[in-house]
XYZ file of C-alpha atoms in Angstrom:
431
model
C 75.004 129.188 181.209
C 74.062 126.565 178.625
C 71.485 127.823 176.123
C 70.765 124.509 174.416
C 71.590 120.815 174.578
C 71.931 118.671 171.463
C 71.571 114.902 171.781
C 73.141 113.157 168.787
C 71.210 110.038 167.805
C 71.927 110.541 164.099
C 73.735 107.205 163.802
C 71.201 105.137 165.751
C 69.180 102.428 164.023
C 65.743 101.660 165.477
C 65.126 98.169 164.102
C 64.707 95.712 166.929
C 66.174 98.086 169.511
C 63.102 99.363 171.367
C 64.473 99.082 174.864
C 67.886 100.358 173.827
C 66.449 103.565 172.336
C 64.540 104.241 175.547
C 67.687 103.601 177.554
C 69.757 105.902 175.354
C 67.315 108.773 175.629
C 66.889 108.426 179.369
C 70.662 108.222 179.847
C 71.147 111.369 177.788
C 68.455 113.207 179.738
C 70.085 112.137 182.996
C 73.291 113.804 181.772
C 71.294 116.969 181.052
C 69.947 116.899 184.597
C 73.426 116.408 186.051
C 75.139 118.997 183.865
C 72.403 121.662 183.965
C 70.653 121.229 187.326
C 69.804 124.916 187.768
C 69.311 125.744 184.111
C 66.506 125.108 181.678
C 68.073 124.814 178.233
C 66.098 123.643 175.234
C 66.976 120.034 174.405
C 67.138 119.064 170.733
C 67.140 115.358 169.971
C 68.714 114.820 166.562
C 67.844 111.715 164.598
C 68.438 110.877 160.919
C 66.184 108.455 159.094
C 64.425 107.581 155.879
C 61.735 105.607 157.781
C 62.012 103.084 154.975
C 64.509 101.127 157.051
C 62.791 101.657 160.428
C 59.935 99.386 161.407
C 56.602 100.948 162.381
C 56.799 99.442 165.863
C 60.307 100.827 166.427
C 59.280 104.264 165.218
C 56.240 104.293 167.475
C 58.335 103.375 170.515
C 60.846 106.112 169.651
C 58.159 108.789 169.282
C 56.334 107.624 172.415
C 59.551 107.957 174.396
C 60.035 111.495 173.093
C 56.471 112.429 174.056
C 56.928 111.043 177.557
C 60.065 113.122 178.008
C 58.358 116.211 176.603
C 55.782 115.983 179.360
C 58.431 116.710 181.942
C 59.907 120.038 182.977
C 62.462 120.246 180.174
C 61.666 121.731 176.764
C 62.425 118.979 174.266
C 62.231 119.046 170.489
C 62.801 116.178 168.073
C 64.638 117.263 164.921
C 64.661 114.556 162.304
C 65.899 114.831 158.723
C 67.302 112.449 156.131
C 70.983 113.372 156.665
C 73.278 114.570 159.410
C 73.927 117.868 157.621
C 70.213 118.539 157.156
C 69.451 117.660 160.780
C 72.243 119.703 162.303
C 71.531 122.692 160.042
C 67.851 122.590 161.061
C 68.973 122.690 164.690
C 71.264 125.628 163.926
C 68.319 127.564 162.523
C 66.380 126.925 165.728
C 69.363 128.054 167.789
C 69.628 131.234 165.744
C 65.932 131.977 166.231
C 66.588 131.947 169.973
C 69.960 133.707 169.637
C 71.535 130.738 171.420
C 75.302 130.411 171.435
C 76.382 128.252 174.412
C 75.696 124.649 173.423
C 76.336 121.238 174.921
C 76.469 118.293 172.526
C 75.831 114.846 174.046
C 77.021 112.004 171.823
C 78.668 108.568 171.773
C 82.463 108.636 171.818
C 82.891 107.260 168.293
C 80.726 110.124 166.964
C 82.829 112.947 168.381
C 85.347 113.222 165.534
C 82.549 113.087 162.971
C 80.449 115.747 164.671
C 83.438 118.019 165.197
C 83.874 118.174 161.417
C 80.183 118.983 160.957
C 80.326 121.629 163.682
C 83.433 123.238 162.164
C 81.693 123.495 158.773
C 78.185 124.474 159.875
C 78.951 126.700 162.872
C 81.442 129.448 163.725
C 83.302 130.524 166.840
C 80.268 132.548 167.893
C 78.869 129.224 169.106
C 80.589 127.774 172.157
C 80.161 124.027 171.762
C 81.043 121.669 174.595
C 81.032 117.874 174.203
C 79.709 115.336 176.687
C 80.260 111.643 176.003
C 77.235 109.348 176.155
C 78.301 105.838 177.165
C 76.778 103.274 174.823
C 76.362 99.621 175.779
C 77.399 97.049 173.208
C 73.785 96.001 172.800
C 72.440 99.407 171.951
C 72.789 99.009 168.198
C 74.673 102.029 167.047
C 74.812 101.773 163.251
C 75.837 104.521 160.903
C 73.629 106.752 158.778
C 76.631 107.498 156.568
C 78.407 104.317 155.543
C 81.945 104.072 156.841
C 81.607 106.444 159.794
C 81.904 103.795 162.504
C 85.546 104.296 163.433
C 85.898 104.127 167.216
C 88.998 106.333 167.165
C 88.992 110.125 167.115
C 90.708 110.273 163.721
C 88.927 110.106 160.382
C 90.085 108.715 157.078
C 90.060 110.726 153.852
C 87.103 108.644 152.705
C 85.142 109.489 155.838
C 85.931 113.195 155.457
C 84.806 113.035 151.832
C 81.496 111.502 152.922
C 80.937 114.252 155.468
C 81.860 117.055 153.074
C 79.662 115.568 150.362
C 76.734 115.375 152.789
C 77.195 119.062 153.640
C 77.561 120.125 149.993
C 74.469 118.150 148.971
C 72.352 119.766 151.663
C 73.620 123.286 151.004
C 72.959 122.762 147.304
C 69.371 121.716 147.998
C 68.448 124.937 149.818
C 66.255 127.454 148.050
C 67.803 130.787 147.108
C 66.393 133.994 148.510
C 65.809 136.301 145.539
C 67.590 136.608 142.205
C 71.171 137.654 141.520
C 71.754 141.348 140.860
C 75.273 141.932 139.571
C 76.534 145.473 139.014
C 78.963 146.082 136.151
C 81.186 148.930 135.084
C 80.932 150.554 131.667
C 84.710 151.141 131.725
C 85.967 147.564 131.838
C 85.843 145.851 128.395
C 83.657 142.725 128.649
C 85.425 140.938 125.801
C 88.682 140.963 127.752
C 87.663 140.920 131.428
C 84.709 139.294 133.147
C 83.869 141.366 136.195
C 81.128 142.515 138.524
C 80.062 143.578 141.980
C 77.699 141.349 143.919
C 74.727 142.654 145.869
C 72.943 140.970 148.762
C 70.327 138.949 146.808
C 70.413 135.452 145.356
C 71.997 133.396 148.143
C 70.978 131.019 150.933
C 72.050 132.959 154.056
C 68.992 133.345 156.290
C 70.059 135.466 159.264
C 68.581 138.995 159.035
C 71.811 140.976 158.613
C 73.338 138.291 156.386
C 70.455 137.524 154.015
C 71.040 136.294 151.457
C 74.228 136.361 149.337
C 76.751 136.758 152.122
C 80.167 135.828 150.697
C 82.420 135.935 153.744
C 82.494 133.862 156.914
C 84.411 134.757 160.051
C 84.526 133.561 163.622
C 82.726 136.703 164.755
C 79.603 136.107 162.656
C 76.962 133.375 162.572
C 77.150 132.487 158.871
C 79.414 129.412 158.529
C 81.866 128.699 155.732
C 79.622 125.967 154.297
C 76.972 128.617 153.560
C 79.325 131.212 152.102
C 81.003 128.520 149.982
C 77.610 127.565 148.530
C 76.781 131.222 147.920
C 80.067 131.581 146.044
C 79.414 128.411 144.026
C 76.029 129.741 142.930
C 77.439 133.163 142.081
C 80.253 131.575 140.071
C 77.797 129.426 138.139
C 75.542 132.404 137.440
C 78.246 134.711 136.102
C 80.609 132.114 134.660
C 83.837 131.935 136.667
C 85.533 128.930 138.235
C 85.198 128.881 142.054
C 88.235 126.580 142.231
C 90.485 129.383 140.929
C 88.899 132.123 143.028
C 91.104 134.255 145.282
C 89.670 136.676 147.837
C 92.106 139.138 149.382
C 92.971 138.470 153.019
C 92.041 141.926 154.190
C 94.120 143.471 156.945
C 93.130 147.127 156.449
C 96.649 147.929 155.269
C 98.420 148.435 151.914
C 100.163 145.114 151.217
C 99.704 143.661 147.718
C 100.183 140.037 146.694
C 101.586 139.432 143.225
C 100.115 136.066 142.378
C 102.867 133.534 141.751
C 105.045 134.851 144.552
C 104.854 133.789 148.202
C 101.404 134.594 149.553
C 101.473 136.881 152.633
C 99.391 136.147 155.727
C 97.311 139.231 154.962
C 97.071 141.621 152.037
C 94.516 144.114 150.783
C 95.454 143.986 147.111
C 96.139 141.204 144.631
C 97.318 141.378 140.999
C 97.973 138.904 138.201
C 98.055 138.447 134.422
C 96.959 134.796 134.497
C 93.929 133.818 132.472
C 90.979 132.126 134.147
C 91.922 133.228 137.667
C 89.282 135.243 139.501
C 90.485 137.929 141.891
C 88.071 139.417 144.395
C 87.885 141.991 147.152
C 85.271 142.118 149.930
C 83.259 145.129 150.967
C 80.596 146.063 153.474
C 81.077 149.847 153.595
C 84.758 149.379 152.697
C 85.327 149.763 148.951
C 86.072 146.815 146.668
C 88.335 148.180 143.926
C 88.855 146.566 140.513
C 91.781 147.397 138.223
C 92.320 146.296 134.623
C 94.798 147.006 131.857
C 93.368 145.996 128.457
C 96.780 146.553 126.815
C 98.979 144.331 129.002
C 96.059 142.064 129.995
C 96.838 142.499 133.697
C 94.289 143.023 136.438
C 93.847 143.383 140.161
C 91.440 143.730 143.070
C 91.811 145.612 146.334
C 89.952 146.162 149.581
C 89.965 149.785 150.695
C 88.472 150.890 153.985
C 89.272 154.280 155.460
C 92.543 152.959 156.898
C 93.595 151.368 153.628
C 92.638 154.526 151.757
C 94.969 156.614 153.923
C 97.730 154.016 153.623
C 97.469 154.123 149.829
C 96.202 150.647 148.936
C 94.749 151.893 145.620
C 98.043 153.195 144.233
C 99.962 150.307 145.822
C 97.887 147.970 143.643
C 98.417 150.151 140.567
C 102.168 150.303 141.186
C 102.327 146.521 141.507
C 100.734 146.196 138.060
C 103.207 148.709 136.648
C 106.259 147.102 138.241
C 105.358 143.460 137.663
C 103.627 143.493 134.288
C 104.936 146.618 132.605
C 101.574 148.388 132.699
C 101.293 152.094 132.026
C 99.261 154.140 134.485
C 97.637 155.777 131.454
C 96.134 152.422 130.412
C 94.881 151.202 133.791
C 91.139 151.385 134.454
C 90.022 151.743 138.082
C 86.474 151.067 139.280
C 85.183 151.712 142.793
C 82.494 149.286 143.910
C 79.739 149.659 146.512
C 80.880 151.519 149.621
C 79.612 153.767 152.381
C 78.954 157.300 151.186
C 79.886 160.653 152.713
C 76.353 160.740 154.117
C 77.017 157.944 156.627
C 80.741 157.621 157.355
C 81.916 159.606 160.367
C 85.386 159.374 161.884
C 87.081 160.841 164.932
C 88.621 164.246 164.328
C 92.207 162.904 164.160
C 91.436 160.412 161.357
C 89.214 162.924 159.560
C 92.117 165.378 159.617
C 94.163 162.985 157.483
C 91.428 163.033 154.834
C 91.193 166.812 155.140
C 94.930 166.921 154.374
C 94.320 164.976 151.152
C 91.680 167.491 150.134
C 89.329 169.626 152.264
C 86.452 168.519 150.016
C 86.831 165.000 151.402
C 85.470 166.111 154.776
C 82.188 167.687 155.808
C 81.566 169.431 159.163
C 85.301 169.321 159.838
C 85.022 171.251 163.096
C 82.644 168.728 164.661
C 83.911 165.919 166.968
C 83.032 163.294 164.316
C 83.241 164.802 160.812
C 81.735 163.106 157.761
C 84.321 161.633 155.383
C 84.145 160.818 151.659
C 86.462 157.843 151.046
C 85.392 157.620 147.399
C 86.504 161.164 146.659
C 89.763 160.571 148.529
C 90.410 157.406 146.492
C 89.791 159.211 143.207
C 92.091 162.079 144.185
C 94.897 159.700 145.174
C 94.540 157.716 141.931
C 94.600 160.865 139.816
C 97.667 162.122 141.672
C 99.281 158.774 140.968
C 98.828 159.263 137.231
C 95.536 157.476 136.477
C 93.581 159.668 134.007
C 90.335 161.026 135.474
C 88.327 159.419 132.679
C 89.808 156.027 133.595
C 88.226 156.118 137.059
C 84.611 155.227 137.790
C 83.349 156.104 141.245
C 79.630 156.614 140.633
C 78.621 152.987 140.158
C 76.458 152.703 143.284
C 74.737 154.591 146.025
C 75.745 154.385 149.683
C 75.777 150.842 151.099
C 74.493 151.999 154.476
C 71.550 153.870 152.922
C 70.395 150.968 150.739
C 69.572 147.901 152.886
C 67.650 146.169 150.084
C 70.756 146.077 147.886
C 73.813 146.030 150.120
C 75.284 144.771 153.361
C 76.660 147.407 155.721
C 78.830 147.153 158.824
C 77.886 150.681 159.892
C 74.165 149.965 159.623
C 74.000 146.338 160.750
C 76.593 146.051 163.496
C 79.040 143.211 164.120
C 77.038 140.380 162.513
C 77.101 141.869 159.022
C 77.232 140.378 155.537
C 79.770 140.990 152.798
C 79.512 141.646 149.076
C 82.485 141.401 146.715
C 83.968 142.848 143.561
C 85.452 140.234 141.218
C 87.416 140.244 137.973
C 89.059 137.651 135.707
C 90.866 137.640 132.385
C 88.767 135.746 129.854
C 90.187 132.592 128.313
């Protein structure tokens, strides 16, 4: 069942085209009637303008046509902004308010390639977008809001893609941040050698409840698109002083693979190490632990993502061993910091998985005889690092409270469900 219909008039010029605008709208609404005869989706008419180039008479005819359509059975809303990105993002916010996900987009053929790029950047796979072509007569006057986007083929030039991406970046950059940045730092890592920190959930532009506001990871299973998380990252980078162009986030697979930067990059890996200056390594976390490693002697560093599976598989020591093997680090010199993660108060696992933590140390598990014992992944990580040769005083695991227990500060998969946000730990060797 279609939740919403979007009618794309973003490229339509009104000047001298009164009858054509009426014809376009009525044709689009006829398609809605044919495609959704037994449904009642909300219809959003998208139009971009500056009104400086539209005559008063043309504007009045356009608005009158909208009002006449609104008087019918269908729920119709006009969404009009000064750019395609702003218009489409405003529609997305309305869709999210209604929790809509099945969408039909009615548009002229030559607009399909353009809008597919916008959709890919501003939406995720949560939204099921179907396209319906609106036939446009040669006399309809179908100019372009963005110069150069009038190609009748379904392929776009590099220049056209640049125009689209610039439109998206400009709009994302214009959005107001929600709150101020709060960056957590470790007292172990020397600031003069390594820039580092752990993000919290404030200071970004994400607006969905579980993602507000500094969500730094986009996936097909969540509603925050990559355009939003890219802007959040850009703002974080500017605030703390690293280069987003040399930023590398681990491709978490909940395993123990480590990428040594400079070698072939695996499809997935939960740890990454380097000794290059100016490169920022990062690990995500939303209950899973972002781990940061640094060696002030050899000037090597790393980041790792450690959930309960990765903890059992040994991702922490796998990252340490990569630093030792690749850069000649000594385990006695490596500093390990555990970032925000779920605490033993909120993480429960089935008995079989909890037994593996109990085997590491009985103190890692509480209520072991219950069907779902409570597990302390921080304690398990510390124990495994110490057994691997990292001095106890070189490990910091008390930086934060439980992510699940602190909704004002942290995102949490356990607390928020599938549509959850992500914070990161990041580290770079200063130039």
